[in-house]
Coordinates of C-alpha atoms in Angstrom, one line a residue:
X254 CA -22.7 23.3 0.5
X255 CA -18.9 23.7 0.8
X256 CA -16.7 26.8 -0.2
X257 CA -13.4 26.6 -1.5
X258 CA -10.7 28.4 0.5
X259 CA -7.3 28.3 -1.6
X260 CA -5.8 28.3 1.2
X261 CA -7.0 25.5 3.8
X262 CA -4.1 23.3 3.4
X263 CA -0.1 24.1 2.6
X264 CA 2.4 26.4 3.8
X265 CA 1.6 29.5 0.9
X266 CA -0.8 30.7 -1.6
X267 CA -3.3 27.5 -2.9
X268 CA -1.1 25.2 -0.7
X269 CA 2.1 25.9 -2.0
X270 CA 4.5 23.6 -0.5
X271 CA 8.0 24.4 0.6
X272 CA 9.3 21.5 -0.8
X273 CA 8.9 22.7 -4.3
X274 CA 11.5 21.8 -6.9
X275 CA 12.9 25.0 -8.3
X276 CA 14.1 23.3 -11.3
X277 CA 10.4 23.9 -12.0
X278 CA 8.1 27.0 -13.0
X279 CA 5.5 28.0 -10.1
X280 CA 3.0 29.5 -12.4
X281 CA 1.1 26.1 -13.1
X282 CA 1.4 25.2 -9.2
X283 CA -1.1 28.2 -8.7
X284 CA -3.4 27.5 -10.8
X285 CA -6.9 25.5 -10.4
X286 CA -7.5 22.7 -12.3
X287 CA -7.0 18.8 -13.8
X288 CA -4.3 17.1 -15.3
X289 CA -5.1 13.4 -16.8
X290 CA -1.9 11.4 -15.9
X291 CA -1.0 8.0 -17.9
X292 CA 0.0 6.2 -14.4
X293 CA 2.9 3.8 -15.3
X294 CA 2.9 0.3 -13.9
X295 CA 4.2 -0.2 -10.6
X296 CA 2.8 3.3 -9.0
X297 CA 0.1 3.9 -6.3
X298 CA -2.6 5.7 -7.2
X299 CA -1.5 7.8 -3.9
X300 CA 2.5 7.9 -5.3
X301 CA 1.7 9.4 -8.4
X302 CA -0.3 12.6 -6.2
X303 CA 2.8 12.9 -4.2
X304 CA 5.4 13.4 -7.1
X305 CA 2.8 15.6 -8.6
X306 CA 2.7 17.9 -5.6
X307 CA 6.5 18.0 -5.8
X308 CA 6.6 18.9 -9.5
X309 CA 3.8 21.9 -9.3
X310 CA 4.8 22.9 -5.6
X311 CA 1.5 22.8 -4.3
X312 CA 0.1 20.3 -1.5
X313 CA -3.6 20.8 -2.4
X314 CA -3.4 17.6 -5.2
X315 CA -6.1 14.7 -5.1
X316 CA -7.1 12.2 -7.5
X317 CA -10.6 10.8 -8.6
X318 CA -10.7 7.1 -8.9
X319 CA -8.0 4.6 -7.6
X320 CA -6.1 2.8 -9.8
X321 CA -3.9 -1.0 -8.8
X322 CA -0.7 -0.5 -8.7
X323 CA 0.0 -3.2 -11.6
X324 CA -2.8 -1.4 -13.8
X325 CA -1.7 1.6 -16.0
X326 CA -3.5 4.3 -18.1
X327 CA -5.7 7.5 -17.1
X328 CA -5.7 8.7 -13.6
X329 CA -7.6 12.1 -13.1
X330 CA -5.4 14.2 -10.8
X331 CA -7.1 17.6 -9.4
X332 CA -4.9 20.4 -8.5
X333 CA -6.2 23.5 -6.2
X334 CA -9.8 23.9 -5.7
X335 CA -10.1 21.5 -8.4
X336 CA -9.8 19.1 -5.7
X337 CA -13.5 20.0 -4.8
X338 CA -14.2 18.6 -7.9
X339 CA -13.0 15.0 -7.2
X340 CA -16.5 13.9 -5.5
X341 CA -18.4 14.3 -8.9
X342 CA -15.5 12.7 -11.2
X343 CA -15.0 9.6 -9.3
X344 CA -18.5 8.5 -10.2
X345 CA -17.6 9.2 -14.0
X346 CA -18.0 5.7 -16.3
X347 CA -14.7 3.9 -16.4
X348 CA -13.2 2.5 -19.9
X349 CA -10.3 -0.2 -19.9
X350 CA -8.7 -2.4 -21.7
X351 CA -7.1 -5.5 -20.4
X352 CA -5.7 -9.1 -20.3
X353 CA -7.0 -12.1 -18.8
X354 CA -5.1 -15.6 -18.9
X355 CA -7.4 -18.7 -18.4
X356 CA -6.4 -21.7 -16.4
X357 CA -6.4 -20.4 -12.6
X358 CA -7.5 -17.7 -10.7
X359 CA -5.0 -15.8 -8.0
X360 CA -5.3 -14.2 -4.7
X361 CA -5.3 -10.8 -5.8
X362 CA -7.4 -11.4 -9.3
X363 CA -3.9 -10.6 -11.2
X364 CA -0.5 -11.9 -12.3
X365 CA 1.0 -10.3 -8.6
X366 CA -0.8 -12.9 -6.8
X367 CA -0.1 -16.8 -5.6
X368 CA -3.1 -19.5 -7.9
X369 CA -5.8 -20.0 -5.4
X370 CA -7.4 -22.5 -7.8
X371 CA -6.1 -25.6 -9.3
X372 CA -4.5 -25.2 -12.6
X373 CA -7.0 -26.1 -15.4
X374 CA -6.1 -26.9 -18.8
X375 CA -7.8 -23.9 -21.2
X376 CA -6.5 -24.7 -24.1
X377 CA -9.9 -25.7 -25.7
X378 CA -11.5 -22.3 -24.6
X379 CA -11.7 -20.1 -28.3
X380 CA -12.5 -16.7 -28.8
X381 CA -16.1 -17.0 -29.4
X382 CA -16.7 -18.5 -26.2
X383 CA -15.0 -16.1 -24.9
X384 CA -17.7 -13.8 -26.3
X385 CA -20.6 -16.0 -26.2
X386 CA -19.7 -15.8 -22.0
X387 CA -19.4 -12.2 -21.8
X388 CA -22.6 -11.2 -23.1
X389 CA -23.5 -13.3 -19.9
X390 CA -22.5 -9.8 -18.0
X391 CA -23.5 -7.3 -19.7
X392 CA -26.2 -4.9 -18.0
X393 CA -26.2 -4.7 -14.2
X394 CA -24.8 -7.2 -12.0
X395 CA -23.7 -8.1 -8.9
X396 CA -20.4 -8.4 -7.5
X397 CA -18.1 -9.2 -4.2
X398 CA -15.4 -6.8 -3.5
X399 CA -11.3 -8.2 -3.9
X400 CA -10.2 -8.7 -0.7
X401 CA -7.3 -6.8 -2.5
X402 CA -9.1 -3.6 -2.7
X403 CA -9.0 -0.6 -1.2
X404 CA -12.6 -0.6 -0.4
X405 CA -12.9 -0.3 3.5
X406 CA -14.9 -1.9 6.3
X407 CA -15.1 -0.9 9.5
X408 CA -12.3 1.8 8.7
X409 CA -9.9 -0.7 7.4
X410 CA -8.6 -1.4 3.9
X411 CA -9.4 -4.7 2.2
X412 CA -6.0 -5.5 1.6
X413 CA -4.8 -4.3 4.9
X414 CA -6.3 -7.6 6.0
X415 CA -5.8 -10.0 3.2
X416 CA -2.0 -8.6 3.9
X417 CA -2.8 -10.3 7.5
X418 CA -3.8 -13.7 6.0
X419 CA -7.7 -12.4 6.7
X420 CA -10.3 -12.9 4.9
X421 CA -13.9 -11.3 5.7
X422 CA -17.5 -12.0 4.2
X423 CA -18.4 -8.5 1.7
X424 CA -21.9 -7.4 0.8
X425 CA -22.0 -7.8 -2.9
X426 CA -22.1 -4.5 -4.7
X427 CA -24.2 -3.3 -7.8
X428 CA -22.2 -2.6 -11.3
X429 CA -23.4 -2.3 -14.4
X430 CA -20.9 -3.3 -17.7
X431 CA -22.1 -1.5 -20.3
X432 CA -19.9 -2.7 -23.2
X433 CA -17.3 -6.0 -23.4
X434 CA -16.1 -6.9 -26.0
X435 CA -13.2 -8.8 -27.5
X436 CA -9.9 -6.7 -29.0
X437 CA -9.8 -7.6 -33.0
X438 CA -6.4 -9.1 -33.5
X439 CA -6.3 -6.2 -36.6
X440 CA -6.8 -3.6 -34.2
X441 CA -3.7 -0.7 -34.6
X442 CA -5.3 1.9 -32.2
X443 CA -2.3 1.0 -29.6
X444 CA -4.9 1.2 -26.8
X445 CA -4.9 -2.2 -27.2
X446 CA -1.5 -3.1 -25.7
X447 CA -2.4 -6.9 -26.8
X448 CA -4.8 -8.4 -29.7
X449 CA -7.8 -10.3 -28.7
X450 CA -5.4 -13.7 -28.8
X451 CA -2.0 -12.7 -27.2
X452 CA -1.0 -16.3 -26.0
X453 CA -2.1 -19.5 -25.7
X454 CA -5.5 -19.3 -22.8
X455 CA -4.9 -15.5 -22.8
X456 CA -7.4 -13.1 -24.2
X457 CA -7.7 -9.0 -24.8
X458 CA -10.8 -7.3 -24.2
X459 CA -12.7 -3.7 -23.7
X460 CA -14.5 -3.1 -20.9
X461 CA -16.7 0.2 -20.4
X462 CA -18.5 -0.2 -17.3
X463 CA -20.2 2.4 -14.1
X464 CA -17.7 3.8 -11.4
X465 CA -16.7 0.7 -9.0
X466 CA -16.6 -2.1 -10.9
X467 CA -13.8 -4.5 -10.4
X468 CA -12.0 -5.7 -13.4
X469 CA -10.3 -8.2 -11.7
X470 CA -13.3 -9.8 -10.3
X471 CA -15.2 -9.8 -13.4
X472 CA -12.3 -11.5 -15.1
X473 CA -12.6 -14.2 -12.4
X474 CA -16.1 -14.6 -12.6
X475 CA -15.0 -15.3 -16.5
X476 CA -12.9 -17.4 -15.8
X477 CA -15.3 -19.2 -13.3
X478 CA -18.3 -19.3 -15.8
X479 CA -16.1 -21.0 -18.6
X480 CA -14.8 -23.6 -15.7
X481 CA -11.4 -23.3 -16.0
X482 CA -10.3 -20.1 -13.6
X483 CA -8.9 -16.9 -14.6
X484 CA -7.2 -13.9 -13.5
X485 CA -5.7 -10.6 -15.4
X486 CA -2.1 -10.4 -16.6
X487 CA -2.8 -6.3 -18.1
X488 CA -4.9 -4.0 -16.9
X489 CA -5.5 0.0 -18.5
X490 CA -7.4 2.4 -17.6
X491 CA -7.8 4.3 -21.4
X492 CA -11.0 6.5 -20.4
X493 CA -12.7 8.3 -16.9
X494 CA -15.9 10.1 -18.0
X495 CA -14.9 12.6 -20.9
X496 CA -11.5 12.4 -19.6
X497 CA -9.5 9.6 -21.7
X498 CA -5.7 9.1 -23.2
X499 CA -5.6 11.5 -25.7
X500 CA -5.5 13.9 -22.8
X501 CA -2.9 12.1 -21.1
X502 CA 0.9 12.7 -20.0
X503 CA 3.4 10.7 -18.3
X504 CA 4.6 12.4 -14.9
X505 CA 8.0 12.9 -17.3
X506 CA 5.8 14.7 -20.2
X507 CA 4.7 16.6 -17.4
X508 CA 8.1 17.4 -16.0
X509 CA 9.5 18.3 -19.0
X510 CA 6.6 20.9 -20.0
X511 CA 7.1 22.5 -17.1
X512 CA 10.6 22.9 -17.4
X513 CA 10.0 24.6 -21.4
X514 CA 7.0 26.6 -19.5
X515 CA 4.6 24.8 -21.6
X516 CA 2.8 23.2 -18.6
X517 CA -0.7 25.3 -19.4
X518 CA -1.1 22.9 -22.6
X519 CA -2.1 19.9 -19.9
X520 CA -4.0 21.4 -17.3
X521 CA -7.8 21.1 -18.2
X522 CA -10.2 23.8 -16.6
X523 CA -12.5 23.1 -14.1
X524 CA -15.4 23.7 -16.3
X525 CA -14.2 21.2 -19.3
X526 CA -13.5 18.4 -16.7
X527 CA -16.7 18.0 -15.3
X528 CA -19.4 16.8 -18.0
X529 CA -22.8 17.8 -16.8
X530 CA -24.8 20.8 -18.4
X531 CA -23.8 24.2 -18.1
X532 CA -25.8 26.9 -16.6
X533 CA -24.2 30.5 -17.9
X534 CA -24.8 33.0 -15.0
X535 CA -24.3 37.3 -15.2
X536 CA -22.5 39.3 -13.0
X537 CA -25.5 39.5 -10.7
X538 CA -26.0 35.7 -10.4
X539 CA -22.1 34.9 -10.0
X540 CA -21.9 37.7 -6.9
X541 CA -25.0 35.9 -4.9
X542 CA -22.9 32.0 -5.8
X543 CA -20.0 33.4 -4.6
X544 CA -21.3 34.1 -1.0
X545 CA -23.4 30.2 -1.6
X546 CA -26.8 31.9 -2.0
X547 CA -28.9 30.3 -4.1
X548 CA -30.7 32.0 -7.6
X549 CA -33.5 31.6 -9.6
X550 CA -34.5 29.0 -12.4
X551 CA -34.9 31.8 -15.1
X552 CA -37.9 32.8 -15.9
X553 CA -38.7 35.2 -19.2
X554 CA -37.3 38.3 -17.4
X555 CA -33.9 36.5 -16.6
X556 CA -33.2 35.0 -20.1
X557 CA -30.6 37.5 -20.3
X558 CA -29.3 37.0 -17.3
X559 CA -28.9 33.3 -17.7
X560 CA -28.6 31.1 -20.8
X561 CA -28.6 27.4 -21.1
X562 CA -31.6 26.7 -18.6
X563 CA -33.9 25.8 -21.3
X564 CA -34.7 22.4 -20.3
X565 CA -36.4 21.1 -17.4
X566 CA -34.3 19.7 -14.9
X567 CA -35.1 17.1 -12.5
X568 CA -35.6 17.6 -8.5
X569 CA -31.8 17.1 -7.4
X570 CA -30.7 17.6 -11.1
X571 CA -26.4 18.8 -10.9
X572 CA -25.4 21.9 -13.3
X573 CA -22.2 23.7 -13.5
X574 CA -22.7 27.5 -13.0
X575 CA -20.4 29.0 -15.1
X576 CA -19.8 33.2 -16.0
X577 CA -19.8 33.9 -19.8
X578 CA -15.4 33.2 -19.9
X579 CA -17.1 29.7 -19.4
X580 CA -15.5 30.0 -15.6
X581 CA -16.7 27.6 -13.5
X582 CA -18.6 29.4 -10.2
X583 CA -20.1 26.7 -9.0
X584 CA -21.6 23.0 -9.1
X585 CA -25.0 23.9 -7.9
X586 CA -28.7 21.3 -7.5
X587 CA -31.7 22.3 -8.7
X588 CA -35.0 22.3 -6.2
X589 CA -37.9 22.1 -8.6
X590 CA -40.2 22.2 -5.9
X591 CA -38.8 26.2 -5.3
X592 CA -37.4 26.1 -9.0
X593 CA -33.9 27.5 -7.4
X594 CA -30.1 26.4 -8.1
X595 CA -28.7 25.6 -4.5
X596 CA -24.8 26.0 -4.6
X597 CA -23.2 22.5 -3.5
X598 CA -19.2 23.6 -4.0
X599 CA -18.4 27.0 -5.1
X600 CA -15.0 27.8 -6.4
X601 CA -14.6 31.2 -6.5
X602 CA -13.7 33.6 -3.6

């Protein structure tokens, strides 16, 4: 179980950081919570978490699920003791939308990278078999981390050594892709950023899949199927878990909300970010979570006391405690063999 303390990291109150830019209002740099940036292309995942610990003055900022730097759309970006939160929204299902040319496949599995296959003609490839392949991967499969990843071995970074000219065998990984799917040409929803046809040997498609699948090797393994190579020219992220676009800002939306002290309209709460069910505590139940004891299932007596309990949860089951403001106290795992809620992160002092 792990306790928040505001003030682990930082040189003030929740971390504030002296570096702070004053054009900007503190009041939003003390709070606890997560913003859903639309990364623009070009940006770490690690850059964007360092201009938005300048902009809110606070140091305690982490985000939940990396994004390539050539790839755009929703990063989740916790702020405060929000940053507890990150181990349970990185797991989240992933939605994207992207572009994959035919013809070769690269280095890096994208348009940044040198051909690493000979260039194939692909002009005979249509959209339907396009399709007809991609039901080929839908459900759980199997599948070899990029050497251009930031997954680590041995404590080192993928592309640390494929930076080196390395190259090292991976255990294959299990991913399931639980939607894929062709953009319709017609479609005006401007998540598309392409239609299903953009270009000769290039095709738009939407992906929703389970936390670490690699969009750039499935789009090679396309490629590979229909025999002719392939590697991804766009790449966005439009959903993480219940988190997607229409919650999203650019770091400039975000600057210039702060600035008109409107910055409260993007930060979600703790409790809305994290979708799992919601156990409603009294004032008993939130003093005992707040010092990480754990409480009872209800039972009749306690129906009162705690609402939403209803169902039967699993052994190991996950539930966000929360007081009747809808407050999130605590993330908290059921033991059906004691019928007790263990505290696994509280977030309250």
């Amino acid at each position: 179980m792990i306790k928040s303390n505001p003030q682990s990291s930082g040189n003030g109150k929740n971390g504030a950081t002296k570096g702070h830019d004053p054009q900007f209002p503190e009041s939003l740099g003390s709070k606890d919570g997560v913003l859903v940036i639309d990364k623009p292309e070009g940006l770490t995942s690690h850059d964007v978490v360092a201009r938005v610990r300048k902009i809110l003055g606070t140091r305690r900022v982490g985000h939940a699920g990396t994004l390539d730097p050539f790839a755009t759309g929703v990063l989740v970006v916790c702020v405060n003791r929000a940053t507890r939160l990150a181990q349970f929204l990185t797991g989240d299902d992933k939605e994207y939308v992207a572009t994959m040319r035919l013809g070769f496949a690269t280095d890096t599995g994208d348009l940044t990278g040198t051909p690493k296959t000979p260039v194939t003609d692909a002009a005979h490839v249509t959209s339907n078999k396009v399709q007809e392949t991609f039901s080929r991967f839908l459900g759980p499969i199997k599948q070899i981390p990029p050497m251009y990843s930031a997954k680590k071995i041995g404590g080192v970074k993928l592309y640390e050594m494929a930076r080196r000219g390395e190259e090292i065998e991976r255990a294959p990984i299990a991913v399931e892709i639980k939607k894929l799917e062709l953009l319709d040409p017609t479609d005006d929803s401007g998540q598309a950023q392409a239609n299903a046809q953009t270009a000769p040997a290039e095709f738009s498609f939407r992906v929703v899949c389970s936390s670490g699948t690699y969009i750039r090797a499935l789009a090679e393994e396309i490629g590979a199927t229909l025999g002719v190579g392939a590697h991804l020219t766009r790449l966005r992220r439009t959903r993480s878990g219940s988190l997607s676009l229409d919650n999203a800002v650019t770091l400039e939306e975000l600057s210039d909300l702060l600035r008109s002290g409107q910055g409260d309209q993007v930060m979600r709460s703790m409790a809305d970010a994290i979708a799992m069910p919601t156990v409603q505590i009294g004032p008993e139940n939130r003093k005992r979570v707040s010092h990480g004891r754990s409480i009872e299932h209800p039972a009749e007596e306690l129906a009162e006391e705690i609402e939403g309990c209803r169902a039967n949860y699993a052994n190991g089951a996950l539930a966000k405690l929360c007081d009747k403001k809808n407050q999130l106290i605590a993330i908290a795992e059921f033991d059906s063999g004691k019928t007790l809620w263990r505290p696994r992160v509280v977030l309250i002092d």
